[in-house]
XYZ file of C-alpha atoms in Angstrom:
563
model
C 13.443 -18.536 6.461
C 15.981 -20.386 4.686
C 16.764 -23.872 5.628
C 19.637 -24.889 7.578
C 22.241 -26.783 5.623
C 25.043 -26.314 7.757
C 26.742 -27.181 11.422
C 29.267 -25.603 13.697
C 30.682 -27.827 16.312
C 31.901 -25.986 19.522
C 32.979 -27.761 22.195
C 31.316 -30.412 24.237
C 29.589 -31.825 21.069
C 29.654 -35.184 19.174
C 29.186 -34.399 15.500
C 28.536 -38.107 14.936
C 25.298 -37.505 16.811
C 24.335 -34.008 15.076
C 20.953 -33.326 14.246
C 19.619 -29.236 13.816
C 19.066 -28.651 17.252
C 22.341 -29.576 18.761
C 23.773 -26.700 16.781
C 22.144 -24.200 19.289
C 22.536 -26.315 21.971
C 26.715 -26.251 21.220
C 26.415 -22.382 21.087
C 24.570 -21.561 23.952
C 27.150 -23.525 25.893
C 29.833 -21.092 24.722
C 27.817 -17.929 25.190
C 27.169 -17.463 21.231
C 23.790 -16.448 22.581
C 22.483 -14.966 19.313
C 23.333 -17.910 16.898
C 19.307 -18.045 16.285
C 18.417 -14.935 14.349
C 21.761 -14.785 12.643
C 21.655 -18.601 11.134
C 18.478 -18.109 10.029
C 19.681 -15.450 7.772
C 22.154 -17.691 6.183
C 21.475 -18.335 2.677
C 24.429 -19.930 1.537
C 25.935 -22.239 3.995
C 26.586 -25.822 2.607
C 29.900 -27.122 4.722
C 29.934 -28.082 8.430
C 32.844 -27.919 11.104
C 33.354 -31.094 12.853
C 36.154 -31.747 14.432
C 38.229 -28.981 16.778
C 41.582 -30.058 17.316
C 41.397 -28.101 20.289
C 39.478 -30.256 22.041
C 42.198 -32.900 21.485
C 45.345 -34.049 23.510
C 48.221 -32.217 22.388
C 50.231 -34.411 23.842
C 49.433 -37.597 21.995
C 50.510 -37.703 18.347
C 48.964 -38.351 15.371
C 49.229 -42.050 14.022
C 50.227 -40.563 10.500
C 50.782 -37.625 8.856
C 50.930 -38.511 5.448
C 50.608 -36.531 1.969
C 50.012 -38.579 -1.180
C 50.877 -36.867 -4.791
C 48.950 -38.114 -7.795
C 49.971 -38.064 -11.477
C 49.640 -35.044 -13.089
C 46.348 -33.720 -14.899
C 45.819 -31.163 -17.290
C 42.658 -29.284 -16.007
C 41.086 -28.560 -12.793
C 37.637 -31.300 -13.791
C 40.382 -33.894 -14.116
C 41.396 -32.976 -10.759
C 38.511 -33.609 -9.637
C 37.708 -36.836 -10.837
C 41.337 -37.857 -9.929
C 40.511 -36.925 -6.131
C 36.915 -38.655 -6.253
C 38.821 -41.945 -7.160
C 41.500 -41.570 -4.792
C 39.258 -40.508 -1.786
C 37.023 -43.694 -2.983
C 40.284 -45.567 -2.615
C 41.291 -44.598 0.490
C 37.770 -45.487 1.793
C 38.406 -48.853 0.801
C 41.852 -49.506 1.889
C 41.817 -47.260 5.091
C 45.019 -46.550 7.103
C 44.935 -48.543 10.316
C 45.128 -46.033 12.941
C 42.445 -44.321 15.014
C 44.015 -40.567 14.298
C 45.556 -39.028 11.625
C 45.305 -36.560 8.434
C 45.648 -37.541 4.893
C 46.353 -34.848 2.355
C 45.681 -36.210 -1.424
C 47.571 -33.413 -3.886
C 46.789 -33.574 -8.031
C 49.109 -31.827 -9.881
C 47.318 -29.458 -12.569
C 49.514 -28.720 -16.033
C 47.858 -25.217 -15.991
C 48.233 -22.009 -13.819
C 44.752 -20.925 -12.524
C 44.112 -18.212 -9.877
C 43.637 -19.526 -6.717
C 40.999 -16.755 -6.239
C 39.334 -17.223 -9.626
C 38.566 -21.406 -8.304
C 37.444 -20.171 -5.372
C 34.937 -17.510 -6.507
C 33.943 -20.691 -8.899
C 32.550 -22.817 -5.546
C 29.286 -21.009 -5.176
C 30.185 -19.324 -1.814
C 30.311 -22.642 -0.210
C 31.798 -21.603 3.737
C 33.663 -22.424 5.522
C 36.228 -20.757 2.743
C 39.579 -19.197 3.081
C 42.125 -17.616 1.121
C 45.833 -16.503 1.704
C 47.951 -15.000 -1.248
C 51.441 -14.491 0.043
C 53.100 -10.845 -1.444
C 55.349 -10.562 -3.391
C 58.975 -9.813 -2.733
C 60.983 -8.710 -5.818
C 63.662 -5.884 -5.148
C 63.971 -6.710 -1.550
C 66.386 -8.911 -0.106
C 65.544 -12.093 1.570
C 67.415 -11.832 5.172
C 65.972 -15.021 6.421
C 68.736 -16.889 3.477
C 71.272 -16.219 6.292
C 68.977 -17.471 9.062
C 67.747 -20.605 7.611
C 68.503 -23.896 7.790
C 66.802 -25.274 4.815
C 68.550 -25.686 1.754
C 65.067 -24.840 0.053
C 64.209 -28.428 -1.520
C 61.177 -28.315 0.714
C 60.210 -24.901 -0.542
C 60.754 -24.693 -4.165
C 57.051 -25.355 -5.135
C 55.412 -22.452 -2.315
C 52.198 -21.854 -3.534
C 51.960 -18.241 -4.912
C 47.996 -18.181 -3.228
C 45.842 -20.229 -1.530
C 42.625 -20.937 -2.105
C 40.212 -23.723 0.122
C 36.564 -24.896 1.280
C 35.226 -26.886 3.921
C 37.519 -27.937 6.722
C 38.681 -31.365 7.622
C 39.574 -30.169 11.206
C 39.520 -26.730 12.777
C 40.537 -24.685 15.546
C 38.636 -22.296 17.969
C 37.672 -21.061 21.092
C 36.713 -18.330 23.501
C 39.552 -18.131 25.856
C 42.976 -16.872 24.093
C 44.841 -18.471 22.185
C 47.119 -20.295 24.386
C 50.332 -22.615 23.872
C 47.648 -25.434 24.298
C 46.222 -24.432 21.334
C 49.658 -23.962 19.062
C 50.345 -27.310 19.648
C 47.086 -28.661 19.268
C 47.592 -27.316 15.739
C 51.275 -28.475 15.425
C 49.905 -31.927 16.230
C 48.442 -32.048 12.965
C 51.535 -30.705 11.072
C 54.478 -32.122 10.175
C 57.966 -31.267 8.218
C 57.263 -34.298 5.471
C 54.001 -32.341 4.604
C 54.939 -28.768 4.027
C 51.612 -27.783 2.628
C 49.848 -29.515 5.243
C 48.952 -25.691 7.085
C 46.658 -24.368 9.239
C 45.189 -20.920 7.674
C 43.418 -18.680 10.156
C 44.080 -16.219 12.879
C 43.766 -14.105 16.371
C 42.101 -11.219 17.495
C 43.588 -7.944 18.085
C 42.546 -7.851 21.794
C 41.970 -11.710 22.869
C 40.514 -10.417 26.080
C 38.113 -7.846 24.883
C 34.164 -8.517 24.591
C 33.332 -9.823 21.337
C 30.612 -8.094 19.654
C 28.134 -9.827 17.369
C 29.687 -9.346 14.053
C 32.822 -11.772 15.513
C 31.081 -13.766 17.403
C 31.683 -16.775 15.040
C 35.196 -16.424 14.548
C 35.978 -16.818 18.611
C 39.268 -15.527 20.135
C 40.769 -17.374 17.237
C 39.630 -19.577 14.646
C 42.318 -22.020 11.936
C 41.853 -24.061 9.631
C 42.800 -27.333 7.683
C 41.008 -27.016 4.382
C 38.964 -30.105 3.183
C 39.503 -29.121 -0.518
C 42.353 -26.694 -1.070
C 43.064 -25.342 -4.410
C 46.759 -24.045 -4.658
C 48.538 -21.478 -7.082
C 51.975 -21.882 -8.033
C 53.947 -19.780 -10.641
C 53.642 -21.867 -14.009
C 51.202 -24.485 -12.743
C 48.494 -25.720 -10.466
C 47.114 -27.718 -7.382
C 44.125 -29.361 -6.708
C 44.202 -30.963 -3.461
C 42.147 -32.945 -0.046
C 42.569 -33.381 3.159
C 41.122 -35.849 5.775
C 41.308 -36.011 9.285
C 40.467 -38.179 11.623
C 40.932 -38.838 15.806
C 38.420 -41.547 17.516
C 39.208 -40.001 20.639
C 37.040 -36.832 19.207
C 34.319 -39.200 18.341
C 34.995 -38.711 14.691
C 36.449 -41.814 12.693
C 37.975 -42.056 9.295
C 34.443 -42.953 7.999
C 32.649 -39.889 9.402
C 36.061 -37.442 7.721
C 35.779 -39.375 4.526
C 31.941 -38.761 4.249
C 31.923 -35.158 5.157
C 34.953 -35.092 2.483
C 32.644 -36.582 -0.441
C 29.371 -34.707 0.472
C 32.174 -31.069 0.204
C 34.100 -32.805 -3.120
C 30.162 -33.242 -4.873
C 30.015 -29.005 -4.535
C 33.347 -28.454 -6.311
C 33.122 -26.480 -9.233
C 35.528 -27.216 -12.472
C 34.366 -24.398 -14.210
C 36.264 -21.452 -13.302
C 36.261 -18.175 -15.145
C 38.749 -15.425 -14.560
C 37.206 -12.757 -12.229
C 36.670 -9.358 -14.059
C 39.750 -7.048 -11.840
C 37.533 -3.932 -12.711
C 35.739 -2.123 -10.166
C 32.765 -3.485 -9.054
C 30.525 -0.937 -10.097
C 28.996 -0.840 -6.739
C 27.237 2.411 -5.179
C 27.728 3.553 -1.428
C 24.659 4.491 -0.233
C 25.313 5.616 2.954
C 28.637 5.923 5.340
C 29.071 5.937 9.260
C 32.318 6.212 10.789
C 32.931 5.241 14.690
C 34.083 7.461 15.836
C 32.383 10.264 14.230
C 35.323 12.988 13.080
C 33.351 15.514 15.983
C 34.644 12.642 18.625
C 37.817 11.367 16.945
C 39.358 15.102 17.580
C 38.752 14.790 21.007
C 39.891 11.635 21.118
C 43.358 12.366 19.137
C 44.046 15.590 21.936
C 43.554 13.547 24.812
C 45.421 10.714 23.592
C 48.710 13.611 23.372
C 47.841 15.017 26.478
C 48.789 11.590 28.067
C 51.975 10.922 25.484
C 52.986 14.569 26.158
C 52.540 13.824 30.400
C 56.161 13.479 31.667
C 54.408 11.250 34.216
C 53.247 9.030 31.813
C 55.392 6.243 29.803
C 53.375 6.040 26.244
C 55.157 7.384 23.489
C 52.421 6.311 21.011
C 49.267 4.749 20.514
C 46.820 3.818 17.365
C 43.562 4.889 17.534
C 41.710 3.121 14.952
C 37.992 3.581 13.605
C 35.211 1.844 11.567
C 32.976 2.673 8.873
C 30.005 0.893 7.877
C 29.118 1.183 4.226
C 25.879 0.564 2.699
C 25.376 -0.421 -0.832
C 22.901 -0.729 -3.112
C 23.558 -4.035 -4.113
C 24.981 -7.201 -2.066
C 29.373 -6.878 -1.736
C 30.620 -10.272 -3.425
C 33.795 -10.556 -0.974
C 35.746 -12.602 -2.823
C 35.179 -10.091 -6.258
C 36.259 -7.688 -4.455
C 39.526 -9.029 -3.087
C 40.504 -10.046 -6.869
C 39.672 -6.051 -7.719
C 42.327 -4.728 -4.505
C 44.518 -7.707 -5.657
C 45.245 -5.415 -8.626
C 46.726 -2.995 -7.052
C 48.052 -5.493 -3.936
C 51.160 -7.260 -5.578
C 53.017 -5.587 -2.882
C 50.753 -6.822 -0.138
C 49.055 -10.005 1.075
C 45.610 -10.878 0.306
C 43.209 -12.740 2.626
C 39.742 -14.165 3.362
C 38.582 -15.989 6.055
C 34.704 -17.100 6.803
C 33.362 -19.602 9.417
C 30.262 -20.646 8.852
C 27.640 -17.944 9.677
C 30.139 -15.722 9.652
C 31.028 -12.683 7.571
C 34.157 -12.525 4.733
C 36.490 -10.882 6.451
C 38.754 -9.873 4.141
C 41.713 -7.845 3.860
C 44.548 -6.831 1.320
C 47.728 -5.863 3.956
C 51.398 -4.599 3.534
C 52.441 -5.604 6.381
C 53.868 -8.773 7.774
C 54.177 -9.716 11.211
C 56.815 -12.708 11.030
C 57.515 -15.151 8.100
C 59.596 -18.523 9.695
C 61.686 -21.357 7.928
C 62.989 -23.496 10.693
C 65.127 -21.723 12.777
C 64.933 -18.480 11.056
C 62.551 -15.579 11.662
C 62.051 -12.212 10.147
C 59.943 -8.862 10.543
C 59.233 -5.791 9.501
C 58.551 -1.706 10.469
C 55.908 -0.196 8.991
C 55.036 3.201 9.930
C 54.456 6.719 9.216
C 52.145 7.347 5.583
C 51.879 9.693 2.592
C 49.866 9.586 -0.770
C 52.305 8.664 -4.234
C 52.530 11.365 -6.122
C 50.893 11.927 -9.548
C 54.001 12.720 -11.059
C 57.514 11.841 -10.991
C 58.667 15.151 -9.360
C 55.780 15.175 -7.178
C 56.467 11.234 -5.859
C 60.230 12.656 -5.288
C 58.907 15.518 -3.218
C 56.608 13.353 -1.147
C 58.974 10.447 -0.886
C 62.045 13.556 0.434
C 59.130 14.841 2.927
C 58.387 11.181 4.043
C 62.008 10.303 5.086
C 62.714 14.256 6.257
C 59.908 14.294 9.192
C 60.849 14.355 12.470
C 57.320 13.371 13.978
C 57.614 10.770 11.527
C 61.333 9.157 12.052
C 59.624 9.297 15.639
C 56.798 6.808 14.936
C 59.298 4.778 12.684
C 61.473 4.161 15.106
C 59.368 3.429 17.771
C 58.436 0.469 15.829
C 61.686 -0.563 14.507
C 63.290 -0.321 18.183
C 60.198 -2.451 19.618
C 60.644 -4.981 17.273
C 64.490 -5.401 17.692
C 64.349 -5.727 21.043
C 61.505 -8.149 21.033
C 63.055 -10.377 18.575
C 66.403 -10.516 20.740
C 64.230 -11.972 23.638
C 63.546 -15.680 21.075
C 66.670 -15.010 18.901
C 70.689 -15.466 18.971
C 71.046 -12.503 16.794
C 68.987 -10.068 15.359
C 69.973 -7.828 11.636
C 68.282 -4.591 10.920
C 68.201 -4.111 6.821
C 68.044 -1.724 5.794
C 67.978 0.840 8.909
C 64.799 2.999 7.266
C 63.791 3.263 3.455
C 60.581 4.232 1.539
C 57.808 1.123 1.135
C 56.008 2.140 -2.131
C 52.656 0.719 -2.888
C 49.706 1.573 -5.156
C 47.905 4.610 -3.303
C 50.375 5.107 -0.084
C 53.744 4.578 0.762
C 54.987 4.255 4.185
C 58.385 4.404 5.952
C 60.065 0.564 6.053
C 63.147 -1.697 7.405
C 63.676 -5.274 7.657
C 64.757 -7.402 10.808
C 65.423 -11.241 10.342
C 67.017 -13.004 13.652
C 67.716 -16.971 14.524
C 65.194 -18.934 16.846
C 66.844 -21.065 19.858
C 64.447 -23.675 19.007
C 61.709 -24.588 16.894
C 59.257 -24.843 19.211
C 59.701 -21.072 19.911
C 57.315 -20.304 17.480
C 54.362 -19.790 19.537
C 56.735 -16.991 21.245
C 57.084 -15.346 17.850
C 53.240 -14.571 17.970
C 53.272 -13.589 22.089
C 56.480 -11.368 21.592
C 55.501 -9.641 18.227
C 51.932 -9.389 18.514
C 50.370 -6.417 18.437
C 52.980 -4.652 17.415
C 53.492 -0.478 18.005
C 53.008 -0.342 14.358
C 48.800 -1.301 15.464
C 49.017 -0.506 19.207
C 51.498 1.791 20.473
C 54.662 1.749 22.742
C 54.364 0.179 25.640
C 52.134 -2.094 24.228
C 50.066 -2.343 27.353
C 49.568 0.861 28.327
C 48.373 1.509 24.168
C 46.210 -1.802 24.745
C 44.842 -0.018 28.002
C 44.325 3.535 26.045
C 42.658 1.725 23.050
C 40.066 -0.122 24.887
C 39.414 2.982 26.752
C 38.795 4.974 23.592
C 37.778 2.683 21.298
C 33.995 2.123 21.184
C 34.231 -0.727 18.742
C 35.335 -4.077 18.404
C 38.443 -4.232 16.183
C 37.701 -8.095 16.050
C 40.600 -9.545 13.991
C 41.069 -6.253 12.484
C 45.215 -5.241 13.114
C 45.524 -9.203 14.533
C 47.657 -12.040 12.756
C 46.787 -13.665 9.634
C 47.827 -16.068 7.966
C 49.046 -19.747 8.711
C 50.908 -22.666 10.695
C 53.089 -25.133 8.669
C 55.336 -28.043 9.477
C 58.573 -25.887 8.109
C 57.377 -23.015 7.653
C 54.606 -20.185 8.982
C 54.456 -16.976 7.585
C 51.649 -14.271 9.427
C 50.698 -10.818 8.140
C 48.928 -8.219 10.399
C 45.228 -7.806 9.147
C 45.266 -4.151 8.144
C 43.646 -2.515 5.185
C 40.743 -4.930 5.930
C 36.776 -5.150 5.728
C 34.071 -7.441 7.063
C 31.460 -8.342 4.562
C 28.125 -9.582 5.189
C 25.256 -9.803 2.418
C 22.745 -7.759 2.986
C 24.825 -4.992 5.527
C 27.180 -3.801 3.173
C 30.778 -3.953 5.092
C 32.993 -2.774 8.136
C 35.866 -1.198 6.690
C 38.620 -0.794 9.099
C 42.314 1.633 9.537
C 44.015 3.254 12.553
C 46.699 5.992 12.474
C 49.520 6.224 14.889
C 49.511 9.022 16.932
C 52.991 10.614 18.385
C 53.797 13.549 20.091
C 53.537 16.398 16.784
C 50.453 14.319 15.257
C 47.607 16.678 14.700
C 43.525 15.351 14.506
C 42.864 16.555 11.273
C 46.342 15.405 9.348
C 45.513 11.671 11.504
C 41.941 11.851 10.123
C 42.973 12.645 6.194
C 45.399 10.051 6.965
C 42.349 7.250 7.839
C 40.280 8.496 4.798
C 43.429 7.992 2.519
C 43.991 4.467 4.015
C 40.249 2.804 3.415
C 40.590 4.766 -0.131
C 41.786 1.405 -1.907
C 38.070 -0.118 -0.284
C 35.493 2.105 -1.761
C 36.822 3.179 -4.750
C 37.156 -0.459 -5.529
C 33.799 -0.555 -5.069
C 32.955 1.976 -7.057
C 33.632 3.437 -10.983
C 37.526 3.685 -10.904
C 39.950 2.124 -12.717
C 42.904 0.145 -10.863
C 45.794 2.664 -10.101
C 48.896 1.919 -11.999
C 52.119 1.987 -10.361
C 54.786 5.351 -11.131
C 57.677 4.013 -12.187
């Protein structure tokens, strides 16, 4: 058995007090029942969770919220050093309040990957990465919406990269507007890359099975040593955070900050973005393509029922894949990063926990002050593999009627769910084609204006799950789905991404995989099904979609795009 080298702190414990049995004392107390046999598989674990801001009052403030910017360096070790001496420093000359976070930023001359750092840190968890996508060719609706003249956001980091966690968020119950603010409490406009980088489950009320367990109903965090990736140049940055009413001081953050800062690595080597040369062994879908038939009829016996109000739902399987040697997670989100410059890339791991991991086109909402916008995404097809061919698929794609049907199901949803938070709503364009490397899906913008700021948390009730992952009604799809479903979907189709003072931005976890050495992966996908869908085009349609996983994996070059 390995030894322990790392804590969780639920609620109802004092990490200033921690010794190795209070971590299974902390669990049992929240119904993790089976902590035992899974930490002692843990091989890697060298981070702890402390504090959860959850456990805090939202309603008193912080005493400061503060980011300090050092001079600029020319390499990630002189980062490094740079934060050692200023985290010495603030040690010495503490700031006199009994709450707070500190975020300590070194400017770095050099663009590294955010993703190539973080494969550099020796799997130290907690970890977490968020690479926003990128935009180019489409326009930006939220410059109409917005209320920031962009000074703030010139220098948004291209990805995200960070280890440890200088306070976190999670629980069993859902996440509630508690818990927003409990997390906004720690933000603040003055420290735009101050963010919380996490996210929810698909079904906050459904049983969580053992392969979740550690990631709760929802789980953020507030990395203690980010590294961030900006176009041209570099960030090397850490955070402290502190609130005596939590039992843990200054002292305790700045300690657990050293012990995480003596694991950093400085020697970071760009990851390979072939395949990983990995062989499936073995492959088990749930459901099995005998039950998912079945499954698909009786699902459009109910749409088709003029009794019945759904006009679609997503049914959604797993696979479990077994290799023959261990999955590195964060290797193989560089390798679909290749082919994801159209998508977002993320990683999230608790301690104990499984990568989940996930490389998604879609984006829930994306909010600078007062403005919001969305996105439909619906309806797939393969690209072609040759110009004519792409045309012919691409005329098809926007030519279906069963498709235009699931399209606008999701379009319509959205609209009218954004005109229950917003003044105004735009729809741009009304439907086009969304091309990316192996699919391409049917697409339209919607961007509308908040009433308030603190409306936010409303973004996530209102838009989440969308039809796009659940179907229309929502709660009669939720209903079906849990019904059908013999899985947990976990965070699987839920929102990632993160909370900032000015600005949150969340993509829906699609196209994503749960990693854990030793039992290969969880790969997940879901196909929407409409009155005209038929079980074996829906089931072509899932082994198309978790395509970009295996052959990852496997011996096949990265697709380039048709142009």
């Amino acid at each position: 058995m390995a030894s322990l080298q790392c804590s969780s702190h639920f609620l109802g414990t004092n990490p200033k007090n921690y010794n190795p049995t209070s971590i299974f004392q902390s669990y049992s107390r929240t119904s993790f029942t089976k902590l035992s046999s899974r930490v002692s598989r843990q091989r890697f674990l060298r981070c702890s969770l402390y504090m959860n801001g959850c456990e805090a009052d939202h309603k008193t403030p912080l005493g400061t919220v503060e980011t300090r910017t050092l001079s600029t360096v020319p390499s990630p070790a002189a980062a490094t050093e740079r934060l050692i001496t200023a985290v010495s420093d603030l040690k010495s000359q503490p700031p006199p309040f009994s709450s707070g976070i500190v975020r300590l930023q070194v400017p770095i001359e050099q663009q590294i990957g955010a993703i190539d750092w973080l494969h550099a840190q020796n799997e130290v968890v907690p970890r977490s990465f968020f690479s926003r996508r990128s935009d180019v060719g489409r326009p930006d609706l939220l410059q109409d919406f917005s209320s920031d003249n962009g000074s703030l956001f010139d220098r948004n980091p291209v990805s995200v990269a960070g280890i440890g966690s200088a306070v976190f968020f999670r629980d069993l119950d859902p996440f509630s507007h508690d818990d927003w603010r409990s997390i906004r409490r720690f933000l603040s406009l003055k420290s735009p890359l101050i963010r919380a980088y996490g996210g929810l489950r698909f079904d906050p009320n459904g049983k969580i099975a053992v392969e979740w367990e550690h990631f709760g109903s929802f789980y953020f965090t507030v990395p203690q040593v980010e590294f961030d990736e900006f176009g041209g140049s570099s960030m090397l940055a850490a955070t402290v955070a502190w609130d005596n009413e939590l039992s843990w001081t200054l002292e305790n953050a700045i300690q657990a900050l050293q012990e995480t800062m003596l694991q950093v690595s400085s020697v970071i080597m760009r990851l390979r973005r072939e395949s990983l040369g990995v062989s499936i062994v073995s492959k088990n879908h749930v459901p099995s393509e005998g039950a998912y038939y079945p499954a698909v009829n009786n699902a459009l016996e109910i749409i088709k029922d003029k009794k019945s109000p759904l006009s679609k739902v997503v049914l959604a399987r797993s696979s479990r894949i077994i290799t023959d040697t261990d999955i590195d997670p964060i290797a193989w989100l560089a390798r679909l990063q290749c082919e994801g410059q159209d998508a977002y890339q993320f990683c999230l791991q608790p301690p104990g926990a499984p990568a989940f991991i996930g490389n998604t086109p879609e984006r829930l909402f994306h909010r600078k002050h007062l403005g919001v916008c969305s996105e439909a995404l619906a309806a797939t097809r393969p690209r072609g593999d040759s110009r004519v061919r792409e045309l012919e698929i691409e005329r098809d794609l926007l030519t279906s009627p069963k498709d235009d049907l699931e399209f606008s199901i999701v379009r319509e949803n959205i609209r009218e769910k954004l005109k229950t938070i917003c003044d105004r709503v735009v729809v741009k364009p009304k439907k086009s084609v969304r091309k990316l490397a192996r699919v391409q899906h049917l697409y339209s913008q919607l961007a509308g204006q908040l009433r308030r700021e603190d409306d936010e948390f409303d973004i996530l009730t209102a838009l989440h799950p969308t039809p796009a992952v659940c179907g229309c009604p929502v709660e009669e799809a939720r209903l079906l789905i849990k019904q059908i479903e013999s899985f947990d979907r976990g965070m699987y189709a839920g929102p990632i991404g993160f909370f900032g003072g000015g600005e949150s931005e969340f993509s829906v976890g699609i196209r994503s995989a749960l990693v854990e050495k030793g039992l290969g992966a969880l790969i997940y996908a879901g196909t929407g099904i409409v009155s005209g869908s038929n079980p074996s085009s829906e089931w072509n349609e899932l082994e198309l979609k978790i395509s970009q996983f295996t052959r990852s994996l496997e011996h096949e070059s990265a697709l380039q795009p048709i142009n």
